[in-house]
Amino acid sequence: MKSNITIQLTEKSKIDTVDFDNLPFGSVYSDHMLECDFINGEWQTPVIKPYAPISLDPAAKIFHYGQSIFEGMKAYKDTEGNTMLFRPLENWKRLNKSAERLVIPQIPEDIFMDGLKKLLEVDNNWIPKNEGSSLYIRPFMFASGIGFHASPADTYKLIICTAPSGAYFAGKVKVLIEEKYARAANGGVGFAKAGGNYAAQFYPTQLAIEKGYNQVIWTDDNSHEYIEEAGAMNVFIRINDTLITSPTSDRILDGITRKSVIQIAKDLKIDVEVRKISVSEVIAAAQSGSLKEMFGAGTAAVISPIAGFGYQGTDYDLPKLETPFANTIKKAITDIQTNKSKDPYGWRVMI
Ligand code: PLP
Ligand code: COI
């Protein structure tokens, strides 16, 4: 069954103010957003309306107890003008996984998918056509219900807004392997896309930025000996011709790009190992010359090669390769996303 959606169109589009040839990441917003309230135990009719600030009670639990989760997805245009999403049901499933952990009500598939498709229809002109740009989609759900009692709220909001976006990283990516702080712990919320996971990263990331790095590579909270993931992406490490990535866990986000990379790499006959990888193994490989590549994988970051990393006060540079795995895999995945190649996996969803 298709969900009903109320549509209120803007009187004046802002699209003429946007320079589509120089798009930043996630800081210019399309004309409309979708809003849907959970009240009296039920999701209400979603409304697509002009993008605008929202009004919340100061006692709303989102402000006090951080009951808030989000997703990140992208819409692409092909040369014919068709609109495509990439594995959108995976985002819907993960949003509900995060929701369960944060005691936020489950969002039904029809509200999420029909609402998103309608929003993309309404703001179709906002989907960039330039290579390397896309419409970044940010669905999020949070506690709008009030009370200082530290318990789940009784009302929630789902909002989906979109931002035509260029690359997430402006230049070379240098990362710092973390030795002291942790992003997540066993039994915690690291696997969820909870807003608080990102807030908790800001301080250690700021310290890393002050030292000249862009992101932190998190290590396990217990020993700080094993590589987990980066601030906004999963991490792949190539030693000789083997591509290694950590298994997902309570502490690591189960990235949709990550699982797509694993599948594509295997089909390209690249040797892939999903296993724990220690910092000492990476340092030993860097010292012996067998460390060939490191890259991050995520919706916003796509495939971002890591130029170098720091650990215990020493900087290590990654070699410059002629045909890195990162390039081959990035091309394979973006060609599927943008309808430049066949999609043997059924990941592309035409709107
Ligand atoms: N890890 C973290 C912490 C992230 O924020 C993201 C981004 O969503 C990812 C990994 C990559 O996940 P995905 O590929 O599903 O975007
Ligand atoms: C994404 O890749 O979509 C994310 O959610 C990462 C975000 C922190 C920019």
mmCIF file with all atom_site columns, C-alpha atoms in Angstrom, residues 7-133:
data_model
loop_
_atom_site.group_PDB
_atom_site.id
_atom_site.type_symbol
_atom_site.label_atom_id
_atom_site.label_alt_id
_atom_site.label_comp_id
_atom_site.label_asym_id
_atom_site.label_entity_id
_atom_site.label_seq_id
_atom_site.pdbx_PDB_ins_code
_atom_site.Cartn_x
_atom_site.Cartn_y
_atom_site.Cartn_z
_atom_site.occupancy
_atom_site.B_iso_or_equiv
_atom_site.pdbx_formal_charge
_atom_site.auth_seq_id
_atom_site.auth_comp_id
_atom_site.auth_asym_id
_atom_site.auth_atom_id
_atom_site.pdbx_PDB_model_num
ATOM 1   C CA . ILE A 1 7   ? 2.588  18.018 -0.372  1.00 0.00 ? 7   ILE A CA 1
ATOM 2   C CA . GLN A 1 8   ? 3.054  21.745 0.168   1.00 0.00 ? 8   GLN A CA 1
ATOM 3   C CA . LEU A 1 9   ? 5.268  23.273 -2.504  1.00 0.00 ? 9   LEU A CA 1
ATOM 4   C CA . THR A 1 10  ? 7.553  26.256 -1.982  1.00 0.00 ? 10  THR A CA 1
ATOM 5   C CA . GLU A 1 11  ? 6.480  29.537 -3.564  1.00 0.00 ? 11  GLU A CA 1
ATOM 6   C CA . LYS A 1 12  ? 10.009 30.448 -4.544  1.00 0.00 ? 12  LYS A CA 1
ATOM 7   C CA . SER A 1 13  ? 12.746 27.955 -5.411  1.00 0.00 ? 13  SER A CA 1
ATOM 8   C CA . LYS A 1 14  ? 16.307 28.727 -4.211  1.00 0.00 ? 14  LYS A CA 1
ATOM 9   C CA . ILE A 1 15  ? 17.873 26.660 -6.977  1.00 0.00 ? 15  ILE A CA 1
ATOM 10  C CA . ASP A 1 16  ? 19.154 29.647 -8.968  1.00 0.00 ? 16  ASP A CA 1
ATOM 11  C CA . THR A 1 17  ? 21.379 30.634 -6.029  1.00 0.00 ? 17  THR A CA 1
ATOM 12  C CA . VAL A 1 18  ? 23.312 27.342 -6.163  1.00 0.00 ? 18  VAL A CA 1
ATOM 13  C CA . ASP A 1 19  ? 26.592 26.904 -8.055  1.00 0.00 ? 19  ASP A CA 1
ATOM 14  C CA . PHE A 1 20  ? 26.318 23.277 -9.151  1.00 0.00 ? 20  PHE A CA 1
ATOM 15  C CA . ASP A 1 21  ? 29.895 23.376 -10.493 1.00 0.00 ? 21  ASP A CA 1
ATOM 16  C CA . ASN A 1 22  ? 31.342 24.098 -7.059  1.00 0.00 ? 22  ASN A CA 1
ATOM 17  C CA . LEU A 1 23  ? 29.312 22.119 -4.590  1.00 0.00 ? 23  LEU A CA 1
ATOM 18  C CA . PRO A 1 24  ? 30.511 21.780 -1.000  1.00 0.00 ? 24  PRO A CA 1
ATOM 19  C CA . PHE A 1 25  ? 29.505 18.698 0.986   1.00 0.00 ? 25  PHE A CA 1
ATOM 20  C CA . GLY A 1 26  ? 26.183 18.837 2.794   1.00 0.00 ? 26  GLY A CA 1
ATOM 21  C CA . SER A 1 27  ? 25.816 22.567 3.348   1.00 0.00 ? 27  SER A CA 1
ATOM 22  C CA . VAL A 1 28  ? 23.377 23.721 0.651   1.00 0.00 ? 28  VAL A CA 1
ATOM 23  C CA . TYR A 1 29  ? 19.854 22.364 1.121   1.00 0.00 ? 29  TYR A CA 1
ATOM 24  C CA . SER A 1 30  ? 17.172 21.613 -1.463  1.00 0.00 ? 30  SER A CA 1
ATOM 25  C CA . ASP A 1 31  ? 13.805 23.374 -1.536  1.00 0.00 ? 31  ASP A CA 1
ATOM 26  C CA . HIS A 1 32  ? 11.780 20.736 0.302   1.00 0.00 ? 32  HIS A CA 1
ATOM 27  C CA . MET A 1 33  ? 11.966 18.307 3.197   1.00 0.00 ? 33  MET A CA 1
ATOM 28  C CA . LEU A 1 34  ? 9.795  15.467 4.410   1.00 0.00 ? 34  LEU A CA 1
ATOM 29  C CA . GLU A 1 35  ? 8.493  15.524 7.963   1.00 0.00 ? 35  GLU A CA 1
ATOM 30  C CA . CYS A 1 36  ? 6.521  12.800 9.717   1.00 0.00 ? 36  CYS A CA 1
ATOM 31  C CA . ASP A 1 37  ? 5.437  12.709 13.379  1.00 0.00 ? 37  ASP A CA 1
ATOM 32  C CA . PHE A 1 38  ? 4.956  9.728  15.646  1.00 0.00 ? 38  PHE A CA 1
ATOM 33  C CA . ILE A 1 39  ? 2.096  10.665 17.986  1.00 0.00 ? 39  ILE A CA 1
ATOM 34  C CA . ASN A 1 40  ? -0.229 8.519  20.126  1.00 0.00 ? 40  ASN A CA 1
ATOM 35  C CA . GLY A 1 41  ? 1.682  5.394  19.156  1.00 0.00 ? 41  GLY A CA 1
ATOM 36  C CA . GLU A 1 42  ? 1.301  5.950  15.388  1.00 0.00 ? 42  GLU A CA 1
ATOM 37  C CA . TRP A 1 43  ? 3.158  7.485  12.521  1.00 0.00 ? 43  TRP A CA 1
ATOM 38  C CA . GLN A 1 44  ? 1.032  10.288 11.059  1.00 0.00 ? 44  GLN A CA 1
ATOM 39  C CA . THR A 1 45  ? 0.682  11.249 7.383   1.00 0.00 ? 45  THR A CA 1
ATOM 40  C CA . PRO A 1 46  ? 4.083  12.433 6.088   1.00 0.00 ? 46  PRO A CA 1
ATOM 41  C CA . VAL A 1 47  ? 4.246  15.996 4.829   1.00 0.00 ? 47  VAL A CA 1
ATOM 42  C CA . ILE A 1 48  ? 6.594  17.294 2.149   1.00 0.00 ? 48  ILE A CA 1
ATOM 43  C CA . LYS A 1 49  ? 6.999  21.000 2.741   1.00 0.00 ? 49  LYS A CA 1
ATOM 44  C CA . PRO A 1 50  ? 9.386  23.881 2.072   1.00 0.00 ? 50  PRO A CA 1
ATOM 45  C CA . TYR A 1 51  ? 12.763 23.415 3.798   1.00 0.00 ? 51  TYR A CA 1
ATOM 46  C CA . ALA A 1 52  ? 12.613 25.565 6.939   1.00 0.00 ? 52  ALA A CA 1
ATOM 47  C CA . PRO A 1 53  ? 13.626 25.627 10.607  1.00 0.00 ? 53  PRO A CA 1
ATOM 48  C CA . ILE A 1 54  ? 11.498 23.503 12.908  1.00 0.00 ? 54  ILE A CA 1
ATOM 49  C CA . SER A 1 55  ? 10.106 24.484 16.276  1.00 0.00 ? 55  SER A CA 1
ATOM 50  C CA . LEU A 1 56  ? 10.695 22.228 19.300  1.00 0.00 ? 56  LEU A CA 1
ATOM 51  C CA . ASP A 1 57  ? 9.880  22.492 22.992  1.00 0.00 ? 57  ASP A CA 1
ATOM 52  C CA . PRO A 1 58  ? 13.031 23.209 25.063  1.00 0.00 ? 58  PRO A CA 1
ATOM 53  C CA . ALA A 1 59  ? 12.151 20.135 27.145  1.00 0.00 ? 59  ALA A CA 1
ATOM 54  C CA . ALA A 1 60  ? 12.224 17.856 24.065  1.00 0.00 ? 60  ALA A CA 1
ATOM 55  C CA . LYS A 1 61  ? 14.260 14.790 25.017  1.00 0.00 ? 61  LYS A CA 1
ATOM 56  C CA . ILE A 1 62  ? 16.501 15.055 21.968  1.00 0.00 ? 62  ILE A CA 1
ATOM 57  C CA . PHE A 1 63  ? 18.195 18.034 23.656  1.00 0.00 ? 63  PHE A CA 1
ATOM 58  C CA . HIS A 1 64  ? 18.715 16.359 27.017  1.00 0.00 ? 64  HIS A CA 1
ATOM 59  C CA . TYR A 1 65  ? 19.177 12.691 26.397  1.00 0.00 ? 65  TYR A CA 1
ATOM 60  C CA . GLY A 1 66  ? 20.329 12.569 22.778  1.00 0.00 ? 66  GLY A CA 1
ATOM 61  C CA . GLN A 1 67  ? 17.696 10.162 21.468  1.00 0.00 ? 67  GLN A CA 1
ATOM 62  C CA . SER A 1 68  ? 18.618 10.742 17.849  1.00 0.00 ? 68  SER A CA 1
ATOM 63  C CA . ILE A 1 69  ? 19.683 8.633  14.876  1.00 0.00 ? 69  ILE A CA 1
ATOM 64  C CA . PHE A 1 70  ? 20.322 9.265  11.197  1.00 0.00 ? 70  PHE A CA 1
ATOM 65  C CA . GLU A 1 71  ? 21.169 7.740  7.841   1.00 0.00 ? 71  GLU A CA 1
ATOM 66  C CA . GLY A 1 72  ? 23.252 8.885  4.891   1.00 0.00 ? 72  GLY A CA 1
ATOM 67  C CA . MET A 1 73  ? 22.367 8.001  1.305   1.00 0.00 ? 73  MET A CA 1
ATOM 68  C CA . LYS A 1 74  ? 22.764 9.484  -2.164  1.00 0.00 ? 74  LYS A CA 1
ATOM 69  C CA . ALA A 1 75  ? 20.635 9.965  -5.288  1.00 0.00 ? 75  ALA A CA 1
ATOM 70  C CA . TYR A 1 76  ? 22.372 10.027 -8.659  1.00 0.00 ? 76  TYR A CA 1
ATOM 71  C CA . LYS A 1 77  ? 21.406 11.070 -12.200 1.00 0.00 ? 77  LYS A CA 1
ATOM 72  C CA . ASP A 1 78  ? 22.530 9.207  -15.303 1.00 0.00 ? 78  ASP A CA 1
ATOM 73  C CA . THR A 1 79  ? 23.193 10.875 -18.660 1.00 0.00 ? 79  THR A CA 1
ATOM 74  C CA . GLU A 1 80  ? 19.602 10.210 -19.731 1.00 0.00 ? 80  GLU A CA 1
ATOM 75  C CA . GLY A 1 81  ? 18.276 12.109 -16.709 1.00 0.00 ? 81  GLY A CA 1
ATOM 76  C CA . ASN A 1 82  ? 17.076 9.022  -14.777 1.00 0.00 ? 82  ASN A CA 1
ATOM 77  C CA . THR A 1 83  ? 17.266 9.144  -10.987 1.00 0.00 ? 83  THR A CA 1
ATOM 78  C CA . MET A 1 84  ? 18.826 6.279  -9.046  1.00 0.00 ? 84  MET A CA 1
ATOM 79  C CA . LEU A 1 85  ? 19.334 5.257  -5.436  1.00 0.00 ? 85  LEU A CA 1
ATOM 80  C CA . PHE A 1 86  ? 21.908 2.743  -4.197  1.00 0.00 ? 86  PHE A CA 1
ATOM 81  C CA . ARG A 1 87  ? 20.698 -0.108 -1.947  1.00 0.00 ? 87  ARG A CA 1
ATOM 82  C CA . PRO A 1 88  ? 18.135 2.170  -0.210  1.00 0.00 ? 88  PRO A CA 1
ATOM 83  C CA . LEU A 1 89  ? 16.458 -0.673 1.677   1.00 0.00 ? 89  LEU A CA 1
ATOM 84  C CA . GLU A 1 90  ? 19.748 -1.287 3.476   1.00 0.00 ? 90  GLU A CA 1
ATOM 85  C CA . ASN A 1 91  ? 19.538 2.263  4.843   1.00 0.00 ? 91  ASN A CA 1
ATOM 86  C CA . TRP A 1 92  ? 15.923 1.736  5.881   1.00 0.00 ? 92  TRP A CA 1
ATOM 87  C CA . LYS A 1 93  ? 16.858 -1.514 7.673   1.00 0.00 ? 93  LYS A CA 1
ATOM 88  C CA . ARG A 1 94  ? 19.833 0.084  9.411   1.00 0.00 ? 94  ARG A CA 1
ATOM 89  C CA . LEU A 1 95  ? 17.736 3.074  10.491  1.00 0.00 ? 95  LEU A CA 1
ATOM 90  C CA . ASN A 1 96  ? 15.367 0.666  12.201  1.00 0.00 ? 96  ASN A CA 1
ATOM 91  C CA . LYS A 1 97  ? 18.272 -1.225 13.785  1.00 0.00 ? 97  LYS A CA 1
ATOM 92  C CA . SER A 1 98  ? 19.542 2.059  15.193  1.00 0.00 ? 98  SER A CA 1
ATOM 93  C CA . ALA A 1 99  ? 15.971 2.962  16.214  1.00 0.00 ? 99  ALA A CA 1
ATOM 94  C CA . GLU A 1 100 ? 15.587 -0.257 18.200  1.00 0.00 ? 100 GLU A CA 1
ATOM 95  C CA . ARG A 1 101 ? 18.801 0.411  20.136  1.00 0.00 ? 101 ARG A CA 1
ATOM 96  C CA . LEU A 1 102 ? 17.798 4.013  20.929  1.00 0.00 ? 102 LEU A CA 1
ATOM 97  C CA . VAL A 1 103 ? 14.156 3.078  21.765  1.00 0.00 ? 103 VAL A CA 1
ATOM 98  C CA . ILE A 1 104 ? 12.821 5.102  18.834  1.00 0.00 ? 104 ILE A CA 1
ATOM 99  C CA . PRO A 1 105 ? 9.778  3.610  17.051  1.00 0.00 ? 105 PRO A CA 1
ATOM 100 C CA . GLN A 1 106 ? 10.334 1.568  13.895  1.00 0.00 ? 106 GLN A CA 1
ATOM 101 C CA . ILE A 1 107 ? 9.614  3.438  10.673  1.00 0.00 ? 107 ILE A CA 1
ATOM 102 C CA . PRO A 1 108 ? 7.514  1.452  8.174   1.00 0.00 ? 108 PRO A CA 1
ATOM 103 C CA . GLU A 1 109 ? 9.068  0.768  4.770   1.00 0.00 ? 109 GLU A CA 1
ATOM 104 C CA . ASP A 1 110 ? 6.281  2.534  2.863   1.00 0.00 ? 110 ASP A CA 1
ATOM 105 C CA . ILE A 1 111 ? 6.646  5.818  4.762   1.00 0.00 ? 111 ILE A CA 1
ATOM 106 C CA . PHE A 1 112 ? 10.424 5.761  4.284   1.00 0.00 ? 112 PHE A CA 1
ATOM 107 C CA . MET A 1 113 ? 10.581 4.608  0.663   1.00 0.00 ? 113 MET A CA 1
ATOM 108 C CA . ASP A 1 114 ? 7.452  6.252  -0.767  1.00 0.00 ? 114 ASP A CA 1
ATOM 109 C CA . GLY A 1 115 ? 8.237  9.461  1.119   1.00 0.00 ? 115 GLY A CA 1
ATOM 110 C CA . LEU A 1 116 ? 11.817 9.487  -0.141  1.00 0.00 ? 116 LEU A CA 1
ATOM 111 C CA . LYS A 1 117 ? 10.811 8.774  -3.744  1.00 0.00 ? 117 LYS A CA 1
ATOM 112 C CA . LYS A 1 118 ? 8.186  11.533 -3.640  1.00 0.00 ? 118 LYS A CA 1
ATOM 113 C CA . LEU A 1 119 ? 10.692 13.987 -2.147  1.00 0.00 ? 119 LEU A CA 1
ATOM 114 C CA . LEU A 1 120 ? 13.146 13.170 -4.947  1.00 0.00 ? 120 LEU A CA 1
ATOM 115 C CA . GLU A 1 121 ? 10.392 13.699 -7.516  1.00 0.00 ? 121 GLU A CA 1
ATOM 116 C CA . VAL A 1 122 ? 9.524  17.103 -6.031  1.00 0.00 ? 122 VAL A CA 1
ATOM 117 C CA . ASP A 1 123 ? 13.192 18.214 -5.833  1.00 0.00 ? 123 ASP A CA 1
ATOM 118 C CA . ASN A 1 124 ? 14.320 16.379 -8.956  1.00 0.00 ? 124 ASN A CA 1
ATOM 119 C CA . ASN A 1 125 ? 16.123 19.453 -10.328 1.00 0.00 ? 125 ASN A CA 1
ATOM 120 C CA . TRP A 1 126 ? 18.346 19.448 -7.260  1.00 0.00 ? 126 TRP A CA 1
ATOM 121 C CA . ILE A 1 127 ? 20.030 16.155 -8.141  1.00 0.00 ? 127 ILE A CA 1
ATOM 122 C CA . PRO A 1 128 ? 23.430 17.136 -9.591  1.00 0.00 ? 128 PRO A CA 1
ATOM 123 C CA . LYS A 1 129 ? 24.416 15.823 -13.003 1.00 0.00 ? 129 LYS A CA 1
ATOM 124 C CA . ASN A 1 130 ? 28.149 16.573 -12.760 1.00 0.00 ? 130 ASN A CA 1
ATOM 125 C CA . GLU A 1 131 ? 30.540 13.676 -12.328 1.00 0.00 ? 131 GLU A CA 1
ATOM 126 C CA . GLY A 1 132 ? 31.550 13.331 -8.674  1.00 0.00 ? 132 GLY A CA 1
ATOM 127 C CA . SER A 1 133 ? 28.472 15.170 -7.386  1.00 0.00 ? 133 SER A CA 1
#
